[in-house]
PDB file of C-alpha atoms and ligand atoms in Angstrom:
ATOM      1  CA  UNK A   7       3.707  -6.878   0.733  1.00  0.00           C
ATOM      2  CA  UNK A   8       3.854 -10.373  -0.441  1.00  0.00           C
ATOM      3  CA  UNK A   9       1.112 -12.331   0.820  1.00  0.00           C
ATOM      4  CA  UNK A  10       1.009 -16.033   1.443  1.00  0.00           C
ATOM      5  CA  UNK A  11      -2.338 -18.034   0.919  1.00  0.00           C
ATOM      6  CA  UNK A  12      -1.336 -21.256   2.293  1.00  0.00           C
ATOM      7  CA  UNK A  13      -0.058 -19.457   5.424  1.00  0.00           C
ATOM      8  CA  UNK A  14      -3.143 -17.317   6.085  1.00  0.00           C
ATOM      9  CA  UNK A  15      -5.413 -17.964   8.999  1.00  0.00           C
ATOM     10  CA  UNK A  16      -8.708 -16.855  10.078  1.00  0.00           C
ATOM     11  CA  UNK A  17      -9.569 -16.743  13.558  1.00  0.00           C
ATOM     12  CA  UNK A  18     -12.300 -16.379  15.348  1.00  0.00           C
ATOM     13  CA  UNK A  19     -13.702 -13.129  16.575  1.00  0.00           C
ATOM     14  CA  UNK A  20     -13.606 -12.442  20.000  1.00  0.00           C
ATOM     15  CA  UNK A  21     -10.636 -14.430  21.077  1.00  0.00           C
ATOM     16  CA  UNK A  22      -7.740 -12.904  22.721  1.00  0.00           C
ATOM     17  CA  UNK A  23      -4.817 -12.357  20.054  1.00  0.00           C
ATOM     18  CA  UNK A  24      -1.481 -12.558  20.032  1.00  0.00           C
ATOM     19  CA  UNK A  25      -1.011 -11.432  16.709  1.00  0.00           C
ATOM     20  CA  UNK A  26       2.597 -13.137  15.530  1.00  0.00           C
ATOM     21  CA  UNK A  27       1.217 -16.387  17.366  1.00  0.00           C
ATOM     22  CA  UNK A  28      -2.387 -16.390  15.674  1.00  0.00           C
ATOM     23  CA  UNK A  29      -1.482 -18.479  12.898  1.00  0.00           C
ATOM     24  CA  UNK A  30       0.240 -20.924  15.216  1.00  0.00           C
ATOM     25  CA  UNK A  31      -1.966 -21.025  18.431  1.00  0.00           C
ATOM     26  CA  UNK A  32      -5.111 -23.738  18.512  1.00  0.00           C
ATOM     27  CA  UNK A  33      -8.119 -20.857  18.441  1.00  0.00           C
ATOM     28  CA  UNK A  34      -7.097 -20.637  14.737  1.00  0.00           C
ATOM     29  CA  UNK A  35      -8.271 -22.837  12.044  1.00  0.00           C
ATOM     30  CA  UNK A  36      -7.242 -23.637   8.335  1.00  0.00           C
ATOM     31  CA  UNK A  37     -10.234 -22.322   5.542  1.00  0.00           C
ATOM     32  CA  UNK A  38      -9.957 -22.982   2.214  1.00  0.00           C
ATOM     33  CA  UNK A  39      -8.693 -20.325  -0.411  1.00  0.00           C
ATOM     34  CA  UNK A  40     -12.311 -20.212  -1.994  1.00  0.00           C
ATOM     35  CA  UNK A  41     -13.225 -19.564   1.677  1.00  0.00           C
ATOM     36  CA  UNK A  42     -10.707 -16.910   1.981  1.00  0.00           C
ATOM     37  CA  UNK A  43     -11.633 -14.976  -0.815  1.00  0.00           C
ATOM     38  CA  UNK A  44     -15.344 -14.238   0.794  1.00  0.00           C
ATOM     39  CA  UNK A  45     -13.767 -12.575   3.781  1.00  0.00           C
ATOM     40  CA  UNK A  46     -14.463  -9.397   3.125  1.00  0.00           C
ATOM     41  CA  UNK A  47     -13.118  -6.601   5.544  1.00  0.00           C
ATOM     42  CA  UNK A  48     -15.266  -3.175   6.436  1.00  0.00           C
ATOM     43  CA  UNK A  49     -13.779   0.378   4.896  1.00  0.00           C
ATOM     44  CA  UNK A  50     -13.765   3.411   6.495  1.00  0.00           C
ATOM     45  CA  UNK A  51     -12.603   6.879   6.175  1.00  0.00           C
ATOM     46  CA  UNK A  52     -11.267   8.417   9.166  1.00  0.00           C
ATOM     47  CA  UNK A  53     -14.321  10.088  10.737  1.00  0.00           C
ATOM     48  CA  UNK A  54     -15.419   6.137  10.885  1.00  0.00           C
ATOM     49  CA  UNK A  55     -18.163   6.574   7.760  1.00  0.00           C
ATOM     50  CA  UNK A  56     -18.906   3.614   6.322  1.00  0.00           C
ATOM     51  CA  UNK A  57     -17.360   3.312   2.848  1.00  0.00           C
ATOM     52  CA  UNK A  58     -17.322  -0.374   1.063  1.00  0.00           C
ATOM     53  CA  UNK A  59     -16.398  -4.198   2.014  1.00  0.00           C
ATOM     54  CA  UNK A  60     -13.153  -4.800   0.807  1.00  0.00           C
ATOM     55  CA  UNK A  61     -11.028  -7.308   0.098  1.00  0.00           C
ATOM     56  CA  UNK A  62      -7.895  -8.847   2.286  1.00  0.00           C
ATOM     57  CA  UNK A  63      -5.992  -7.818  -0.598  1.00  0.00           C
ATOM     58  CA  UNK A  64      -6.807  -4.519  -0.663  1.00  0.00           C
ATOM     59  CA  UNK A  65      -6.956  -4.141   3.287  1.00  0.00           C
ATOM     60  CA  UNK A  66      -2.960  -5.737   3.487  1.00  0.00           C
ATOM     61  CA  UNK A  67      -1.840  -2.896   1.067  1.00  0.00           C
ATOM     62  CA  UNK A  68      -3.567   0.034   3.222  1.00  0.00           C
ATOM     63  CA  UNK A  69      -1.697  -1.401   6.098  1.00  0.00           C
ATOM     64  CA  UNK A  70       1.766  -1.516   3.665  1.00  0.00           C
ATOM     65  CA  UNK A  71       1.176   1.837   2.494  1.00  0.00           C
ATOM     66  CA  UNK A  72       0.616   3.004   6.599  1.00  0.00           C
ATOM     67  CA  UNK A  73      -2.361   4.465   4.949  1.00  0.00           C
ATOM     68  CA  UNK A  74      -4.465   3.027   8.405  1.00  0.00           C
ATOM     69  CA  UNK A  75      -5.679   5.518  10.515  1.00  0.00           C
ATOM     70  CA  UNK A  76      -7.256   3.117  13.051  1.00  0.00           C
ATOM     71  CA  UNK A  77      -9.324   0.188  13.531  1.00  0.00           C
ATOM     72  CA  UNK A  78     -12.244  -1.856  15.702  1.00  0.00           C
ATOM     73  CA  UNK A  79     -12.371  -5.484  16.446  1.00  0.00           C
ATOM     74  CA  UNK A  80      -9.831  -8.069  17.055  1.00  0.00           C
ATOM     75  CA  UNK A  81      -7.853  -9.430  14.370  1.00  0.00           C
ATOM     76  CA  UNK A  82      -9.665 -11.769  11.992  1.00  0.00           C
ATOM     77  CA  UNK A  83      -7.175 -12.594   9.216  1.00  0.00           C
ATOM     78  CA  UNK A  84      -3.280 -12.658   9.945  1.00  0.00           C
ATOM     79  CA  UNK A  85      -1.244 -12.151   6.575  1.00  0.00           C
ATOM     80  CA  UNK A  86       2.243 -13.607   6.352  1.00  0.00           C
ATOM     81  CA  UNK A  87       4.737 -12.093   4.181  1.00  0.00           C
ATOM     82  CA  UNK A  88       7.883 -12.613   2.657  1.00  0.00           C
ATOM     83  CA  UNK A  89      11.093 -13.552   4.790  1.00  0.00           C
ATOM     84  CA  UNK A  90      13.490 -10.873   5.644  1.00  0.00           C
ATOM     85  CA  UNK A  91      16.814 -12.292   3.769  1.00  0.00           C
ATOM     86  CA  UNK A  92      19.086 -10.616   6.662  1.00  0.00           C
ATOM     87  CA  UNK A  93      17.140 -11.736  10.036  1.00  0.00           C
ATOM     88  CA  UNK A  94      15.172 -15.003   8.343  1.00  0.00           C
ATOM     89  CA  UNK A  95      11.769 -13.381   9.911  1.00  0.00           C
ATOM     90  CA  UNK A  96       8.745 -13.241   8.261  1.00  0.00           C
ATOM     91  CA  UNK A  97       6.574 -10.436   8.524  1.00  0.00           C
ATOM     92  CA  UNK A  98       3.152 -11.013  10.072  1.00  0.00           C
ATOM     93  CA  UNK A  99       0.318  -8.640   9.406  1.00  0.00           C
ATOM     94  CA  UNK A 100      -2.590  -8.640  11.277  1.00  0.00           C
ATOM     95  CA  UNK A 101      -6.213  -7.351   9.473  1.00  0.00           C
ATOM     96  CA  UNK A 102      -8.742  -6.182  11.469  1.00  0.00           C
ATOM     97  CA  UNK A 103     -12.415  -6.443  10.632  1.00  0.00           C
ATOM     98  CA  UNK A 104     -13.439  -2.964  10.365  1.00  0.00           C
ATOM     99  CA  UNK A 105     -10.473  -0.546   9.063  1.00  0.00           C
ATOM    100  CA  UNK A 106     -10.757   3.433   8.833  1.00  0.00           C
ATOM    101  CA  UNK A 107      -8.175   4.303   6.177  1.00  0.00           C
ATOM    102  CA  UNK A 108      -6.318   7.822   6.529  1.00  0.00           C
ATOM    103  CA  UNK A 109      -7.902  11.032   5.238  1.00  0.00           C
ATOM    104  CA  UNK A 110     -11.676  12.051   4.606  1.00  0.00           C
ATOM    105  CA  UNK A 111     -14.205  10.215   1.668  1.00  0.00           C
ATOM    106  CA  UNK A 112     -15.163  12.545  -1.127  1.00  0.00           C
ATOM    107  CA  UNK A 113     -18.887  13.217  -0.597  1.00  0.00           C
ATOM    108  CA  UNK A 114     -20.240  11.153  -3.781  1.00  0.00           C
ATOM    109  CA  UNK A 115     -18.389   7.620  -1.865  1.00  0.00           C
ATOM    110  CA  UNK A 116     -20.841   8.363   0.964  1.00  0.00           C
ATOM    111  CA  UNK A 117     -23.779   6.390   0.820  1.00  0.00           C
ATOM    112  CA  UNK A 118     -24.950   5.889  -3.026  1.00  0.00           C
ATOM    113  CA  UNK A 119     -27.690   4.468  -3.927  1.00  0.00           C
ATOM    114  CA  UNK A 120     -26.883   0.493  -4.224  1.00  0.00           C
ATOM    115  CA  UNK A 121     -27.021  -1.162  -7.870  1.00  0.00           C
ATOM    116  CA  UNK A 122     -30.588  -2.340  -8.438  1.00  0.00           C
ATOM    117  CA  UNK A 123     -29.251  -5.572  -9.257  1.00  0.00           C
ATOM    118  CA  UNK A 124     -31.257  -9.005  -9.157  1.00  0.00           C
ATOM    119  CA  UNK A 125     -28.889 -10.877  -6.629  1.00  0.00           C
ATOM    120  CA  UNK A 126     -29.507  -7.526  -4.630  1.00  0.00           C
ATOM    121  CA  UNK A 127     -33.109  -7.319  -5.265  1.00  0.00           C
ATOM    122  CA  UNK A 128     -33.600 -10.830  -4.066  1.00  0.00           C
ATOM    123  CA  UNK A 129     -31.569 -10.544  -1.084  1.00  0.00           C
ATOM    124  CA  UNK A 130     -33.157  -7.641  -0.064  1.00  0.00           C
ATOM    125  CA  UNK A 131     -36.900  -9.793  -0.077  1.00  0.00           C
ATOM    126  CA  UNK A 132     -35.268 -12.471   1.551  1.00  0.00           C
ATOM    127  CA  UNK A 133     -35.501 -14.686  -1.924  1.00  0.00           C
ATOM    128  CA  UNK A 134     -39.458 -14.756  -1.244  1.00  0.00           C
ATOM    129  CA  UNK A 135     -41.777 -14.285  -3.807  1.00  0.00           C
ATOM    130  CA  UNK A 136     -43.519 -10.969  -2.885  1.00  0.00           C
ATOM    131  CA  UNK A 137     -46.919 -12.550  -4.427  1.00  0.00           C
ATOM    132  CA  UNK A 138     -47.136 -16.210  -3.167  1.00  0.00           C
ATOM    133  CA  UNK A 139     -44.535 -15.632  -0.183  1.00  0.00           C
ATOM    134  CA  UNK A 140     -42.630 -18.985  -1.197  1.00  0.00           C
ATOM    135  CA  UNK A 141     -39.219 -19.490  -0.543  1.00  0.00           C
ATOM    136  CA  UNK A 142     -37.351 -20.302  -4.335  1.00  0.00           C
ATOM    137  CA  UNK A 143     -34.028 -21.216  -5.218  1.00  0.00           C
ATOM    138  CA  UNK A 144     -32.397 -18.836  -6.955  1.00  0.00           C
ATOM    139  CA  UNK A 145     -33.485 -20.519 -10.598  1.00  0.00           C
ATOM    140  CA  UNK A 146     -36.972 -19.622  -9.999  1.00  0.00           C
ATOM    141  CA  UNK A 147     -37.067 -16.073  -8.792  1.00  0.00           C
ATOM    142  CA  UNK A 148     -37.788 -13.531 -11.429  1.00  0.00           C
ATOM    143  CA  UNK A 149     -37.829  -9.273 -11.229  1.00  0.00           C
ATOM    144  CA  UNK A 150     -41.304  -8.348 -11.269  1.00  0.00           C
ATOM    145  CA  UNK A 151     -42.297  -5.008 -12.061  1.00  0.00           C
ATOM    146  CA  UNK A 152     -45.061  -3.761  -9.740  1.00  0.00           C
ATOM    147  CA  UNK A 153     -46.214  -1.093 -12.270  1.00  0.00           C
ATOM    148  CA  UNK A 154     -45.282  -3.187 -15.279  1.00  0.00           C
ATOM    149  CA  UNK A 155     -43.177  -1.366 -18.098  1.00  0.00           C
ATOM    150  CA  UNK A 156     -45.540  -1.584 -20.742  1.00  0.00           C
ATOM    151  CA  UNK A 157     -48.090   0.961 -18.346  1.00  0.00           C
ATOM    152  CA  UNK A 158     -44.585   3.109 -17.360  1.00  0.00           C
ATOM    153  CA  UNK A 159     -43.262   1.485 -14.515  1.00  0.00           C
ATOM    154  CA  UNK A 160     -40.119   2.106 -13.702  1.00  0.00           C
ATOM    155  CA  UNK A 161     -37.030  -0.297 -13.201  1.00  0.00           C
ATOM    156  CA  UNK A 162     -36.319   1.244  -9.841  1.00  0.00           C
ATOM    157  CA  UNK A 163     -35.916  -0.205  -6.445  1.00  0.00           C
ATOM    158  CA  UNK A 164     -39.461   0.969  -5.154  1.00  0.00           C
ATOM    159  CA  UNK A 165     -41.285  -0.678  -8.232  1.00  0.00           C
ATOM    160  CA  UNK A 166     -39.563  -3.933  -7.997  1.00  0.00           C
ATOM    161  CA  UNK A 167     -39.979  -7.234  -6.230  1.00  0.00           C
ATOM    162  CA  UNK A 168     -38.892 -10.738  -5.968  1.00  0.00           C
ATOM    163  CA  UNK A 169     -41.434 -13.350  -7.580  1.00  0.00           C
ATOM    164  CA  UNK A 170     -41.023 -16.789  -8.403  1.00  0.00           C
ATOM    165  CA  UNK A 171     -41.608 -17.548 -12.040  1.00  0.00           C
ATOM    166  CA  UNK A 172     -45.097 -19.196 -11.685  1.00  0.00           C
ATOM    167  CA  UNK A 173     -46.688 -15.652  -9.981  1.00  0.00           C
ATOM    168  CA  UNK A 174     -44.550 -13.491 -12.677  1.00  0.00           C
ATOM    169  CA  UNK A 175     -46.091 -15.375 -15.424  1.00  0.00           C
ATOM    170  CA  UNK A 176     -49.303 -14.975 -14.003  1.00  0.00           C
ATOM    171  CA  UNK A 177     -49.345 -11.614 -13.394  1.00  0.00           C
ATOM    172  CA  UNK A 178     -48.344 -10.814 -17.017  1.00  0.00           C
ATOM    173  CA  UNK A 179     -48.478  -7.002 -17.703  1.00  0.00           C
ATOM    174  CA  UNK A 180     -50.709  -6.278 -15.050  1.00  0.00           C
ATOM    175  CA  UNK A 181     -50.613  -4.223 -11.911  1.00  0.00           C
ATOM    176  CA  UNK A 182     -51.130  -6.179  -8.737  1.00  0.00           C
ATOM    177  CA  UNK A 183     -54.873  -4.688  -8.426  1.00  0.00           C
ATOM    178  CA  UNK A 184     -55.659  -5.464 -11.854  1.00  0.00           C
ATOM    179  CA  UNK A 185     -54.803  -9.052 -11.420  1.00  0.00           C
ATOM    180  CA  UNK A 186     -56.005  -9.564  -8.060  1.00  0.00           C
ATOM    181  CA  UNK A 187     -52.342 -10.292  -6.771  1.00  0.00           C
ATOM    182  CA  UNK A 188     -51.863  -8.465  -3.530  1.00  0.00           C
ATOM    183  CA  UNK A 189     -48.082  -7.887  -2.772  1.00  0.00           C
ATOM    184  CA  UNK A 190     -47.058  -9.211   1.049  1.00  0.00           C
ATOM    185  CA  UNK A 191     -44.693  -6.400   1.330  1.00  0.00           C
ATOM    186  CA  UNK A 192     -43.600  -2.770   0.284  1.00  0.00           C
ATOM    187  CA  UNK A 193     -40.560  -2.077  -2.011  1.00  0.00           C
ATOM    188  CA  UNK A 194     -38.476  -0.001  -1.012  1.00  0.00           C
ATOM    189  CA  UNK A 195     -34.743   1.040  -2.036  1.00  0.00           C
ATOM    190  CA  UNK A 196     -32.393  -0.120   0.794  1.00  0.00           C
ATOM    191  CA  UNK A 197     -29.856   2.077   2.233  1.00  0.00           C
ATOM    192  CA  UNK A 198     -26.136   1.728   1.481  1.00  0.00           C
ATOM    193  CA  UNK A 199     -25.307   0.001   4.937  1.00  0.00           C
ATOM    194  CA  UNK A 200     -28.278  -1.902   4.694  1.00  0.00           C
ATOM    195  CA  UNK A 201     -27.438  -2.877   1.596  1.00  0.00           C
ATOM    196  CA  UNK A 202     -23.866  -3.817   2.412  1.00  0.00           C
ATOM    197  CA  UNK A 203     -25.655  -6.140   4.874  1.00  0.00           C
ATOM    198  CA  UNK A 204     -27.357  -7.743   2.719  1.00  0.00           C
ATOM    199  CA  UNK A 205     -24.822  -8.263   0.214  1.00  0.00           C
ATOM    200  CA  UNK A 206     -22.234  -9.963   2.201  1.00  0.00           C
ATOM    201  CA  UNK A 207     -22.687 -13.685   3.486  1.00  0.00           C
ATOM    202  CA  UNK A 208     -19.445 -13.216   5.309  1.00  0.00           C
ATOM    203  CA  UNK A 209     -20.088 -10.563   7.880  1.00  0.00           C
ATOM    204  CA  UNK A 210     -18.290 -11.259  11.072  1.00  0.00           C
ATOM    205  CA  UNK A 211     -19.620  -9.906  14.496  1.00  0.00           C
ATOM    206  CA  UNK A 212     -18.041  -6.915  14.835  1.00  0.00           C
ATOM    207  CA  UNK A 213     -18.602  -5.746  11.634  1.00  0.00           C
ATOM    208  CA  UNK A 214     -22.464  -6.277  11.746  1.00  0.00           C
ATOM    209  CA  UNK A 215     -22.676  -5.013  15.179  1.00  0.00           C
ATOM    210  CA  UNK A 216     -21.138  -2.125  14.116  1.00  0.00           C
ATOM    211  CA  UNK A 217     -23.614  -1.953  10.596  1.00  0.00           C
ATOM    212  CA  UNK A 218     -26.455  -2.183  12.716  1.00  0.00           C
ATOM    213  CA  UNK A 219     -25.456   1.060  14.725  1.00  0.00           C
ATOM    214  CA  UNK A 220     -25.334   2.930  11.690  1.00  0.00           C
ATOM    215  CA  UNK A 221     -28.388   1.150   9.948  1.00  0.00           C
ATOM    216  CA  UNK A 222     -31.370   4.468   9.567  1.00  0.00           C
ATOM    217  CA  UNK A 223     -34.057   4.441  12.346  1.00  0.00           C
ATOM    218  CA  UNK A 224     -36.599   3.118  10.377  1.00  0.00           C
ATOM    219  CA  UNK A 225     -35.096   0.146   8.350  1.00  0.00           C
ATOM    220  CA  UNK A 226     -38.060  -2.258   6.951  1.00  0.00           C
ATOM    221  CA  UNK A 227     -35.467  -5.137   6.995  1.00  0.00           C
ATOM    222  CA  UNK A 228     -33.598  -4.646  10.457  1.00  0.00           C
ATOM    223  CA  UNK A 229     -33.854  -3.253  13.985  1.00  0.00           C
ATOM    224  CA  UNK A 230     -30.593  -1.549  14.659  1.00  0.00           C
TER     225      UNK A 230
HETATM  226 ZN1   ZN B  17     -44.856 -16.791  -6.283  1.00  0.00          ZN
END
C-alpha cells in the first residue's frame, strides 16, 4: 500500500471514530514525521500473546496482506493511500493500537529474555543511580557491575545497575560490601512485557492497559 506521511493523522485514543473522516474531523491533530515515527503499534499472534512493538509501516502491510486476525482499541493512526485512477478515491486505512496478526508465534518469539542493553538497563532503574539514588542525565549514568568482572561477575541483568559516574568511579573493582556502598535496590532481569514497557516512550492507553494485564504477579517495577 502506498502510504502518505503528510496525510497521516494521529488521533486520540478513546474518541469515537469514523474511520474515512478521522483525518478530516477536529479530534485529530497534525504530529510531526519525527513524531510519527515513535508511534509504535502492539503485535500479536492470534491467541492475543504479546509479540513486539512495531512499526506503522509494518502494521499497514499486515493489514494489505489481510494477514489481521483481529484487533483492540480504537484507531490511533489512519493511513492514506494511493488514489484509485478509475473512481479518484483514496484508500484510507485505519491502524489500531494493539493488532493480533493471523496464525500462531513460534515458541522462541514468546517472551525472550530482553537485550541487556544500557538504554534498557537505565530505563529499567528509572535513570537513578542505584548507589547515591540521584537522578542523571543520560551523560552521567554508567553500567556498574555489582560483582565487578575482575572478581567474576557477570554482565547479566541481575548483576547490573545504573550508577552515575561519580559512585562508579568510587566503587572501583569492589563489591558493594567491600566498599561500604549499599545498593537502594535489587537487580533483577525484567520480563519481556515489562520490558516492552519500559522501552517505549510512546505507549498509548490501550496498549499499556492491556501490558499491565499481562505484566507477571510479582513485577518489582509495576502493579498490574
Ligand atoms: Zn551515584
Amino acid at each position: 500500500m502506498e502510504t502518505d506521511r503528510a496525510n497521516l493523522r494521529l488521533i486520540r485514543t478513546g474518541d469515537p471514530v469514523d474511520p474515512a473522516a478521522a483525518a478530516s474531523t477536529h479530534s485529530a491533530f497534525d504530529i510531526s514525521p519525527a513524531r510519527l515515527d515513535a508511534v509504535r503499534l502492539l503485535s500479536l499472534d492470534a491467541y492475543g500473546r504479546v509479540l513486539d512493538w512495531m512499526s506503522w509501516q509494518d502494521a499497514t502491510c499486515l493489514y494489505a496482506r489481510g494477514a489481521v486476525a483481529w484487533t483492540l482499541g480504537e484507531p490511533c493512526l489512519v493511513v492514506h493511500g494511493g488514489t484509485n485512477r478509475l473512481s479518484g478515491e483514496r484508500s484510507v486505512q485505519p491502524l489500531h493500537p494493539i493488532i493480533a496478526a493471523r496464525g500462531h508465534a513460534r515458541a522462541h518469539a514468546l517472551a525472550p529474555t530482553p537485550a541487556l542493553t544500557n538504554a534498557a538497563l537505565f530505563a529499567r532503574d528509572q535513570h537513578l543511580c542505584l548507589y547515591c539514588g540521584r537522578d542523571c542525565s543520560r551523560q552521567q549514568l554508567t553500567r556498574d557491575h555489582v560483582k565487578p568482572l575482575s572478581q567474576g561477575g557477570r554482565d547479566i541483568w541481575e548483576n547490573v545497575v545504573t550508577a552515575c559516574f561519580h559512585c562508579n568511579s568510587r566503587k572501583g573493582g569492589r563489591t558493594p560490601q567491600q566498599a561500604s556502598m549499599p545498593l537502594l535496590a535489587v537487580p533483577y532481569r525484567p520480563s519481556w512485557v515489562e520490558h516492552l514497557i519500559l522501552s517505549n516512550r510512546n505507549i498509548l492507553a490501550d496498549q499499556m492497559a492491556f501490558l499491565k494485564n499481562h505484566l507477571p504477579r510479582r513485577s518489582p517495577r509495576f502493579s498490574a
